[in-house]
Coordinates of C-alpha atoms in Angstrom, one line a residue:
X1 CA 76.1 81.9 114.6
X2 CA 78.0 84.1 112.5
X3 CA 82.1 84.8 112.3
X4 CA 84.0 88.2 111.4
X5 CA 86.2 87.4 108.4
X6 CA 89.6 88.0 109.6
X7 CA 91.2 90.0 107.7
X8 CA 88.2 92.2 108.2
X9 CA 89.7 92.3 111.9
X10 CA 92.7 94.4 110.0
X11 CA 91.6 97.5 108.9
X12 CA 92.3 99.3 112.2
X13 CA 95.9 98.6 111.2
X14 CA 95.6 100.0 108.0
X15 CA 95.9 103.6 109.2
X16 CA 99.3 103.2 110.5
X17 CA 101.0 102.4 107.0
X18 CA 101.6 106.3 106.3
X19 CA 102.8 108.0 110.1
X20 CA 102.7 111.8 110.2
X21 CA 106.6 112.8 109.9
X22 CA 107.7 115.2 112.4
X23 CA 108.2 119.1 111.3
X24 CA 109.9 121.9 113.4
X25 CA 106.6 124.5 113.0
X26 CA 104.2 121.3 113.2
X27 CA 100.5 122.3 112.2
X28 CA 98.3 125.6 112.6
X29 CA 94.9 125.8 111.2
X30 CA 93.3 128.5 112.5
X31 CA 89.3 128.9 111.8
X32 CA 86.3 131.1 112.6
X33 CA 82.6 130.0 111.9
X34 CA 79.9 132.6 112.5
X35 CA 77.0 130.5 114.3
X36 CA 79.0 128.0 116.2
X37 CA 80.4 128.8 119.8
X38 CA 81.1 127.6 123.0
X39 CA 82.1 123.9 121.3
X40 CA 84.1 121.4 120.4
X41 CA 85.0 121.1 116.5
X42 CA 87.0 117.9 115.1
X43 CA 89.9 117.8 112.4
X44 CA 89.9 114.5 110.9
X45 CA 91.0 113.0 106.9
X46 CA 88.8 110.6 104.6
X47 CA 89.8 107.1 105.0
X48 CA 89.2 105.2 101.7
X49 CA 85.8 105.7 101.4
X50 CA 83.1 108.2 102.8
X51 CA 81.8 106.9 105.8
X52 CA 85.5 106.4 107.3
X53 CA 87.4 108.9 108.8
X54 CA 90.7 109.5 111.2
X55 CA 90.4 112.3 113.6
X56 CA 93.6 113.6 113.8
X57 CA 93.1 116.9 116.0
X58 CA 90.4 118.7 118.1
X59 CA 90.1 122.2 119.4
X60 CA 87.6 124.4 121.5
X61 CA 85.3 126.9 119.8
X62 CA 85.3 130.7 121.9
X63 CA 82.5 132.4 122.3
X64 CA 83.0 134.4 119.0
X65 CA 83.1 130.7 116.8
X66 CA 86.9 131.1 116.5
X67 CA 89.3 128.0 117.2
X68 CA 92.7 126.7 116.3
X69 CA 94.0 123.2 115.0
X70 CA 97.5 123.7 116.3
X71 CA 100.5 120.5 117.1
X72 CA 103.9 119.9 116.7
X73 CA 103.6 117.2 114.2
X74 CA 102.7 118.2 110.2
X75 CA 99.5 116.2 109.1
X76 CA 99.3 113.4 106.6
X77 CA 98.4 115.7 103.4
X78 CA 94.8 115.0 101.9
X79 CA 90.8 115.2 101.7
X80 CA 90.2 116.2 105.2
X81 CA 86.6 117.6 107.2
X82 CA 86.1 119.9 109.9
X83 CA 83.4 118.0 111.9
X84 CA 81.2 119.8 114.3
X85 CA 78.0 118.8 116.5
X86 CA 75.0 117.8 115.1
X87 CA 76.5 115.9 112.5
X88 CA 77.9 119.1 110.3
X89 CA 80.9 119.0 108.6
X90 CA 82.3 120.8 105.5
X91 CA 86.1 119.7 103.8
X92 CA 89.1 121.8 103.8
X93 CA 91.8 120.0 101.1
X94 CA 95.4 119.7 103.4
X95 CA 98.4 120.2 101.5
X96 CA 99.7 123.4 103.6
X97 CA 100.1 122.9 107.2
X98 CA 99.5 126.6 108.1
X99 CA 96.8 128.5 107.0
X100 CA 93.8 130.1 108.4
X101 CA 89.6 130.1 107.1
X102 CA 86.4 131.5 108.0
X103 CA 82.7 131.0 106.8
X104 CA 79.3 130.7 108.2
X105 CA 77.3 127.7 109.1
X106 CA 74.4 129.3 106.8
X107 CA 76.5 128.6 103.8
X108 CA 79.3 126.6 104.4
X109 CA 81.1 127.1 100.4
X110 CA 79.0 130.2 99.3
X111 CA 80.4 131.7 103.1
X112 CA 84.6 130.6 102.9
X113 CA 87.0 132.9 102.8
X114 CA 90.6 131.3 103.2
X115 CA 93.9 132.8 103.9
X116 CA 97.5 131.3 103.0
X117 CA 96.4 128.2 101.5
X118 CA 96.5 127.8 97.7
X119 CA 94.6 124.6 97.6
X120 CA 92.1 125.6 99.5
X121 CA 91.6 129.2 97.7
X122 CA 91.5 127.1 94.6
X123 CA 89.0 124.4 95.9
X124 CA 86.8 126.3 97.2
X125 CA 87.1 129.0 94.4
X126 CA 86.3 125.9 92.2
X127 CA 82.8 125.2 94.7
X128 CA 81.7 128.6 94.4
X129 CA 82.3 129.3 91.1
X130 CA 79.8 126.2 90.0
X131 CA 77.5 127.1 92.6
X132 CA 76.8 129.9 91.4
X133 CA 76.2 128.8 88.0
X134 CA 74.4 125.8 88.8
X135 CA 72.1 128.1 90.8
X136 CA 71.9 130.0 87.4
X137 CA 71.0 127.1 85.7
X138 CA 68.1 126.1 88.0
X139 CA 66.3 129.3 88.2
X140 CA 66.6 129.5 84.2
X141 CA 65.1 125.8 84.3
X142 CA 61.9 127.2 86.6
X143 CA 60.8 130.0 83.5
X144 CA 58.3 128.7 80.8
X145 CA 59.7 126.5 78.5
X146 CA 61.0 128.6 75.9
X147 CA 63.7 129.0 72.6
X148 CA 65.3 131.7 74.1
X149 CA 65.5 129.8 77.9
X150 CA 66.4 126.6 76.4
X151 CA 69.5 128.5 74.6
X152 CA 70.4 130.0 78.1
X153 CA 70.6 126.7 79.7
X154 CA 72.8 125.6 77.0
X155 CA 74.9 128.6 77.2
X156 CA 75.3 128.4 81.1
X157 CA 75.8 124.6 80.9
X158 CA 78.8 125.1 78.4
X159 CA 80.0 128.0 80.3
X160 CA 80.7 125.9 83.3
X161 CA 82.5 123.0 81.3
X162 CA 84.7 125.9 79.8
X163 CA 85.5 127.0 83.5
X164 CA 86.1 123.5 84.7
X165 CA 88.8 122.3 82.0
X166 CA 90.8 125.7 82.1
X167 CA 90.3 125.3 86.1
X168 CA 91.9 121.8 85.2
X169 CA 94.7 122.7 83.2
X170 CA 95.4 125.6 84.6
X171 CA 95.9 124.0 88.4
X172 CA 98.0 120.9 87.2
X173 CA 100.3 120.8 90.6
X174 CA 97.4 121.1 93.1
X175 CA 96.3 118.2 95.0
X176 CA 92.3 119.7 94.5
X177 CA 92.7 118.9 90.7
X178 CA 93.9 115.1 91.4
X179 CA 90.8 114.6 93.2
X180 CA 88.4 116.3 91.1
X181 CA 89.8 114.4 88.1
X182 CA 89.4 111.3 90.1
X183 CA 85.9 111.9 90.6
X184 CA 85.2 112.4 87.1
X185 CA 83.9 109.4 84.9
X186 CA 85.7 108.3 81.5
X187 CA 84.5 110.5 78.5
X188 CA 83.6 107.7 76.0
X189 CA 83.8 109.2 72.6
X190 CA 80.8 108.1 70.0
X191 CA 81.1 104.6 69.6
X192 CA 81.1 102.9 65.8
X193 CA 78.3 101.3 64.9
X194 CA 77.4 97.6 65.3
X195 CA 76.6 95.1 62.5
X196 CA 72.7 96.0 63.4
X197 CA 73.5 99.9 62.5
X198 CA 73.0 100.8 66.0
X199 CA 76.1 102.3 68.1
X200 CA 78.2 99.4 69.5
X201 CA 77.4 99.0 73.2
X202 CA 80.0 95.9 73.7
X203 CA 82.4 99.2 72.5
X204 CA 81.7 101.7 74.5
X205 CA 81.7 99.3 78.0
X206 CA 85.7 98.1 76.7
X207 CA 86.4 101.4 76.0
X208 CA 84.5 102.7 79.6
X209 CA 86.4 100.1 81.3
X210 CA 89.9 100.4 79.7
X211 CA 90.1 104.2 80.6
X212 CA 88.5 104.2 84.1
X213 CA 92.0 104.6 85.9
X214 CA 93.1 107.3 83.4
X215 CA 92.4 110.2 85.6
X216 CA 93.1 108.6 89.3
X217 CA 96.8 108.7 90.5
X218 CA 97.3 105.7 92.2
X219 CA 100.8 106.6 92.9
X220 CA 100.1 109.2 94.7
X221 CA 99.2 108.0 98.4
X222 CA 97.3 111.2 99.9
X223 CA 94.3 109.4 97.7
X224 CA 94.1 107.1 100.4
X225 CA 92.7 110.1 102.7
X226 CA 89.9 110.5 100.3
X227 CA 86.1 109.1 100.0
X228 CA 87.0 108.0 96.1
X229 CA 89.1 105.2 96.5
X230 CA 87.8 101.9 98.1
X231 CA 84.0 102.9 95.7
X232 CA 86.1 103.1 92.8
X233 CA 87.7 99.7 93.3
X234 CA 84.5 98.2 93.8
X235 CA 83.0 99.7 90.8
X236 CA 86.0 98.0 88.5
X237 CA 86.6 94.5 90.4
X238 CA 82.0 94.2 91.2
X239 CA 80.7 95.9 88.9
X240 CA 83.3 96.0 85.3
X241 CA 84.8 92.8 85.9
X242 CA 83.1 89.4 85.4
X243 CA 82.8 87.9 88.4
X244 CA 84.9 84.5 87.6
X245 CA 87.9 83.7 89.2
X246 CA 90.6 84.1 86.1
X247 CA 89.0 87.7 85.0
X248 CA 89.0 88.6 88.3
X249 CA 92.2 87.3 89.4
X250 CA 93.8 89.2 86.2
X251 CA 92.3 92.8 87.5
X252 CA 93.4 92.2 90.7
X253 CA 96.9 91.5 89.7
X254 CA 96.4 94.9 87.3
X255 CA 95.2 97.2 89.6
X256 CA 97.8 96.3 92.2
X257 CA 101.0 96.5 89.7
X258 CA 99.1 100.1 89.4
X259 CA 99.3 100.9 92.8
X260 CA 102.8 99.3 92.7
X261 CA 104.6 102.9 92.7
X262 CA 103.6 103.9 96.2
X263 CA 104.1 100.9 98.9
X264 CA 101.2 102.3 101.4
X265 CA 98.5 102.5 98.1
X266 CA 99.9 99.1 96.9
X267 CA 99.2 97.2 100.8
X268 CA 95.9 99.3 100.7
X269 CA 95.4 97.4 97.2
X270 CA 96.3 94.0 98.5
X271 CA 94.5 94.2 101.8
X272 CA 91.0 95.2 100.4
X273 CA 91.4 93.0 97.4
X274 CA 92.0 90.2 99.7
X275 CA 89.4 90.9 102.2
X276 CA 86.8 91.5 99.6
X277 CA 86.7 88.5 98.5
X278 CA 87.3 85.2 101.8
X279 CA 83.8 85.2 101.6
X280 CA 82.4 86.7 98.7
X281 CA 78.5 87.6 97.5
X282 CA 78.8 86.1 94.5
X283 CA 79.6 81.9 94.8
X284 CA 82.5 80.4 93.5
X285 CA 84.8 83.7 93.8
X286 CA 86.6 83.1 96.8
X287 CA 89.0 81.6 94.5
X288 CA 90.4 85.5 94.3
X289 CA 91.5 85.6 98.0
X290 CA 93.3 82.2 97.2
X291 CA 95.1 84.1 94.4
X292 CA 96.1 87.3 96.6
X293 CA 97.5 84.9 99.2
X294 CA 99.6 82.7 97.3
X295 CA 100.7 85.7 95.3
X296 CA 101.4 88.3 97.8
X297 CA 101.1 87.7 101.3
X298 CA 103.1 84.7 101.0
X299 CA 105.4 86.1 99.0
X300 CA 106.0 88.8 101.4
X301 CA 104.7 91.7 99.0
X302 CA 102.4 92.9 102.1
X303 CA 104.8 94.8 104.2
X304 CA 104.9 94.1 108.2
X305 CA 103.0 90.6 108.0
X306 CA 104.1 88.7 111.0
X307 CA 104.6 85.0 111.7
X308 CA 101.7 84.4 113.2
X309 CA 99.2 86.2 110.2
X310 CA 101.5 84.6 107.4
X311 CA 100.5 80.9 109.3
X312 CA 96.8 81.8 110.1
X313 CA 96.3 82.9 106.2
X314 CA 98.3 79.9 105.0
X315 CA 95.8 77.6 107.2
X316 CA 93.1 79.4 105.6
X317 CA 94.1 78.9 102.2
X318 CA 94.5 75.4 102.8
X319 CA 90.7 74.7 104.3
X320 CA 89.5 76.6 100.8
X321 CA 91.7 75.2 98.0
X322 CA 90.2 71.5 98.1
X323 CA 86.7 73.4 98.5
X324 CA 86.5 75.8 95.5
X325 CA 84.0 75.4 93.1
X326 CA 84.6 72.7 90.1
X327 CA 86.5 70.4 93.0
X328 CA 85.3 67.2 93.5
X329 CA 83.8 66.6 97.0
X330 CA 85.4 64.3 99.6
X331 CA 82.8 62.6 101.6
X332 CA 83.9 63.1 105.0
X333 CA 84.3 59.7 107.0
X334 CA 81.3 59.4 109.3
X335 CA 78.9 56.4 109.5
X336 CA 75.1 56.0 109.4
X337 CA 72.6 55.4 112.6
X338 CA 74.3 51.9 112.2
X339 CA 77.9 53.4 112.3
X340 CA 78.5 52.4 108.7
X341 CA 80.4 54.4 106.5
X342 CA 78.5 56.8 104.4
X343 CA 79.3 56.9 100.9
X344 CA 78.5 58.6 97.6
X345 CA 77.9 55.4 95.8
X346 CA 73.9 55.3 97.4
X347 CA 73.5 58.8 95.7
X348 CA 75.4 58.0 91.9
X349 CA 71.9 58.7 90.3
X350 CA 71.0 61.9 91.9
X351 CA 71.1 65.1 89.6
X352 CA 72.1 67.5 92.4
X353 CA 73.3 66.5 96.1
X354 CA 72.6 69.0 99.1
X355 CA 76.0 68.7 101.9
X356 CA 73.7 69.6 104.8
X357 CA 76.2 70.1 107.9
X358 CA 74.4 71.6 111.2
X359 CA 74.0 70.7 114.5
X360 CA 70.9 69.5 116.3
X361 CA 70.6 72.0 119.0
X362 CA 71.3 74.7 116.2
X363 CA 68.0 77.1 116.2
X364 CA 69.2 77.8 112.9
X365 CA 69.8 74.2 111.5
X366 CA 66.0 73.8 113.1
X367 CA 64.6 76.2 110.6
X368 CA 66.5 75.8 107.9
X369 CA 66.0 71.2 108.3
X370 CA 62.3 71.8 106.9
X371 CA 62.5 74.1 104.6
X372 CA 65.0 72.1 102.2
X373 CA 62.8 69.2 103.1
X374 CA 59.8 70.6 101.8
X375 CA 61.8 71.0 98.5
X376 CA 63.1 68.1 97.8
X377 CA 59.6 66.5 98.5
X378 CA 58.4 68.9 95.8
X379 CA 58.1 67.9 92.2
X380 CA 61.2 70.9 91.6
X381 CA 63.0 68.8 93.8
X382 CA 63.2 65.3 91.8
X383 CA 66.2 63.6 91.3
X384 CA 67.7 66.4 93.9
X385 CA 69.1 63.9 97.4
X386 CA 70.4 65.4 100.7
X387 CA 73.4 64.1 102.5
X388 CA 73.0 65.2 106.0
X389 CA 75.9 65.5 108.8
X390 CA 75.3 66.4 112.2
X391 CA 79.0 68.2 113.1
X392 CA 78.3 68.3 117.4
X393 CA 76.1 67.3 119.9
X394 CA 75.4 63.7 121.1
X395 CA 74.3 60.8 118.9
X396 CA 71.2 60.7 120.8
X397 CA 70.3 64.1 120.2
X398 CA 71.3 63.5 116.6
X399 CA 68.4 60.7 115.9
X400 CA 65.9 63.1 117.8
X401 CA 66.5 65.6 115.3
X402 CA 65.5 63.0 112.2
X403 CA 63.2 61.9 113.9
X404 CA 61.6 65.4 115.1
X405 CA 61.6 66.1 111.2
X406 CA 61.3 63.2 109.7
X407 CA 64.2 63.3 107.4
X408 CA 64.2 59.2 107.0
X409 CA 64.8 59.6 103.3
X410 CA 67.5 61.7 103.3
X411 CA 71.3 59.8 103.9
X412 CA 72.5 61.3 107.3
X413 CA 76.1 60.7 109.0
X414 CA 77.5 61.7 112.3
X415 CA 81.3 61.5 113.2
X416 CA 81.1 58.6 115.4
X417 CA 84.9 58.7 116.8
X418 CA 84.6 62.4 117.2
X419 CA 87.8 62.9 115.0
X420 CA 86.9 65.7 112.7
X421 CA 87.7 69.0 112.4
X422 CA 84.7 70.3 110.6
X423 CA 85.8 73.7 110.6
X424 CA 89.2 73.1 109.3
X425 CA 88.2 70.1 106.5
X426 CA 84.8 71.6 105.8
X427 CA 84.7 75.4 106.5
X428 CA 82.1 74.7 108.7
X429 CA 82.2 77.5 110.9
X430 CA 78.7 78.9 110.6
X431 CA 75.4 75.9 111.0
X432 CA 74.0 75.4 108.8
X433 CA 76.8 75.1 105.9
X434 CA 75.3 73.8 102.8
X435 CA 77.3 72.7 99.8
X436 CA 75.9 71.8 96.1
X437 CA 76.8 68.7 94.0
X438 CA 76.2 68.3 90.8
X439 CA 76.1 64.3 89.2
X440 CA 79.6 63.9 89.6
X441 CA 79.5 64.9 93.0
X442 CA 81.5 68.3 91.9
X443 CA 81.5 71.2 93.7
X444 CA 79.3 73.7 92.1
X445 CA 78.1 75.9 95.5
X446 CA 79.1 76.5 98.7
X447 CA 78.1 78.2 101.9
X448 CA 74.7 78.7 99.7
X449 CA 71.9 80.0 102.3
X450 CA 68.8 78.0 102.7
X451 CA 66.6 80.5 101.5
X452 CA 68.8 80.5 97.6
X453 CA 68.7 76.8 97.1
X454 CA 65.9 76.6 95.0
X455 CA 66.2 79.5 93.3
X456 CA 69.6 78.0 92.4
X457 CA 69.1 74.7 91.3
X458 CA 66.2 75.7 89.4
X459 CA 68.7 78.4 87.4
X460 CA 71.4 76.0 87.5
X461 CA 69.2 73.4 85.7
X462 CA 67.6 75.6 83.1
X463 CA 71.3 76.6 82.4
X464 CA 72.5 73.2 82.1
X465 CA 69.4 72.1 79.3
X466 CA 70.3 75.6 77.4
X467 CA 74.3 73.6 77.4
X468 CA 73.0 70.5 76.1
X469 CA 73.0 69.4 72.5
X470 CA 69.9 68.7 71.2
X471 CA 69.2 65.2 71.2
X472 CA 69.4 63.8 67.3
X473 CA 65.7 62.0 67.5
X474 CA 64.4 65.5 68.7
X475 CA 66.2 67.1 65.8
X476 CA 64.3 64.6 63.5
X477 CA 61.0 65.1 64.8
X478 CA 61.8 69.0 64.6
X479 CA 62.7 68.5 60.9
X480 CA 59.8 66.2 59.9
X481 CA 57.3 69.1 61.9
X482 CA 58.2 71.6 59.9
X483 CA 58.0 69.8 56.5
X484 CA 54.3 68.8 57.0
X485 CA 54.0 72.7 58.0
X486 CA 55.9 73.8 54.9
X487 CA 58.1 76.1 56.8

């Protein structure tokens, strides 16, 4: 069975932090595309990312392609597309609110033609200007391999990184320039070398990561009505950051005093921090939406939170605290087949201990019961014990299920006077809901599928002997092995 993640639940409110304010002549786009009539054609702005968007106006296509995106309200200013059937769309950048555009459906850029719109002159000047030097480029790149076409390509490739950074500086004010600078990737300069002579890599990924919010205006909220956001703030938190609660606790906290200038981009900041990481891919980060909580949602830093969603994420941090990774592991009070309590003391020898908590009737738990089984019986599974806790169903349908498959040697426990909240103690809200122990019976996965728990015990060990010390009478022998070798 499988839950939404609540704050996931939220992003259809998201949209309502920035409200269109309310202008006298309103908005008039007026547009003509040769090869579409007879239609309906969509206005709608990027939403954080690229597969999210907000219509925010329709209008019906003539028989000559001709149409008009006309209302008495001005529109939210950023990346916007002009959608139309079959799944074609081209963007139109909306800064004015009165302007008017043509093209053709052959050649969306190579085709526009805009009137009373600087940005989109500009952006689309921008588009056809590389476009045609790109095509340039590629019909230079077909001809034999030569000097002389090998100089060209260089000449035509400089030629359009001339055009781009005067295009740059020369367009400052426009919102087109914000977002093609935010597309752009940090120009690492040639790195020093390393102690080996070779360029320093450890450099070049500091340096990377310490300028990859130099070109993105996170003040500015009309970013939030583009595709770059929400991939660029997975890119830092996923993919630059180490994924380990303090680093990612202190980029999180970074990125959000960056966003700190504009209230809607700061919420934006908090909300997908938060959401990204209740339950996390990688183990043991959830720790983050602890952090984001506690620091602000509960401190009232996330505007419009009512009563009711301040007590359900203050519940919710309260289930995970006790349950984060490097906490010690309360056995919950259930009894045996005999109704006596269980206890950790049977399972003080064990290496690792497997929390299994399902539920008998669980097709699931079913699956999942035998394929653990068949590890721990393994030699890869010595020293490795299961604890397992049926969380529903009755007692009788409890013993079936050990005794369907034949789990005698594991240590099972049911909740005899019904009493626990397995969701709320346990985070049990999915069967089955497996936790890893190491020897003293901390903490060190949770939530871990069945299918990963050998892979990650096995890592988790070979980890652990790379820790260890090398034992002194192994040192010896070493020493003594490589004296009769003379080495």
């Amino acid at each position: 069975m499988k839950r939404r993640n609540f704050f996931m639940l939220m992003l259809g409110l998201l949209p309502l932090l920035t409200l269109a304010q309310t202008n006298p002549e309103g908005h008039r786009i007026a547009g003509r595309i040769r090869g579409v009539k007879d239609t309906t054609v969509v206005l709608a702005h990027y939403q954080y990312d690229p597969t999210h968007y907000v219509p925010k106006d329709t209008a019906r296509v003539d028989a000559n392609g001709s149409f008009v995106f006309q209302g008495k309200k001005s529109l939210p200013e950023g990346l916007y597309l002009v959608v139309l059937p079959k799944g074609r769309y081209f963007d139109m950048m909306l800064a004015e609110q009165q302007f008017s555009f043509e093209t053709d459906t052959a050649d969306f850029i190579g085709s526009m033609k805009v009137t009373g719109s600087v940005e989109n002159a500009a952006f689309y000047g921008y588009q056809q200007k590389l476009k045609t030097a790109f095509e340039e480029m590629r019909q230079v790149d077909k001809q034999p391999k030569t000097d002389a076409s090998a100089q060209r390509l260089k000449e035509l490739q400089a030629q359009a990184r001339t055009y781009r950074t005067d295009f740059l500086a020369k367009n400052k004010s426009l919102l087109t320039t914000k977002v093609l600078l935010a597309s752009s990737e940090p120009d690492v300069p040639t790195p020093p070398k390393a102690a080996n002579g070779r360029p320093d890599s450890l450099w070049q990924f500091a340096y990377y990561k310490n300028h990859f919010w130099d070109n993105f205006d996170l003040s500015d909220e009309r970013m939030l009505r583009t595709p770059l956001l929400q991939p660029k703030i997975d890119r830092y938190i996923k993919e630059l950051t180490v994924q380990q609660v303090d680093s990612l606790s202190k980029e999180a906290d970074y990125l959000v005093g960056k966003a700190g200038a504009n209230k809607d981009m700061k919420t934006y900041m908090i909300w997908y921090l938060t959401s990204q990481y209740e339950r996390p891919k990688v183990l043991g980060t959830d720790g983050l939406f602890i952090h984001m909580i506690e620091k602000y949602w509960l401190t009232r830093q996330m505007p419009n939170i009512d009563s009711a969603t301040l007590k359900t994420v203050t519940e919710r941090v309260a289930v995970l605290k006790p349950l984060q990774v490097g906490k010690i592991f309360a056995m919950p009070a259930v009894g045996d087949t005999l109704a006596r309590p269980l206890s950790f003391n049977n399972l003080a020898a064990a290496d690792y201990t497997i929390m299994f908590f399902y539920a008998p009737h669980c097709g699931h738990c079913r699956e999942a019961a035998p394929k653990v089984k068949k590890f721990t019986d393994s030699p890869a599974g010595k020293g490795i014990k299961v604890v397992a806790i049926a969380i529903e169903d009755s007692k009788e349908d409890w013993k079936k299920f050990i005794r369907e498959f034949k789990l005698t040697d594991w240590m099972h426990g049911y909740d005899h006077k019904q009493q626990i909240d397995f969701r709320r103690q346990y985070d049990v809200v999915t069967t089955p809901t497996l936790y890893v122990l190491d020897r003293n019976k901390k903490i060190i996965a949770r939530a871990l599928p069945v299918e990963q728990v050998e892979d990650f015990l096995n890592f988790t060990r070979k980890q652990a002997a790379l820790a260890s010390p090398a034992k002194p009478g192994a040192v010896k022998t070493a020493t003594v092995k490589a004296k009769q070798t003379g080495r």
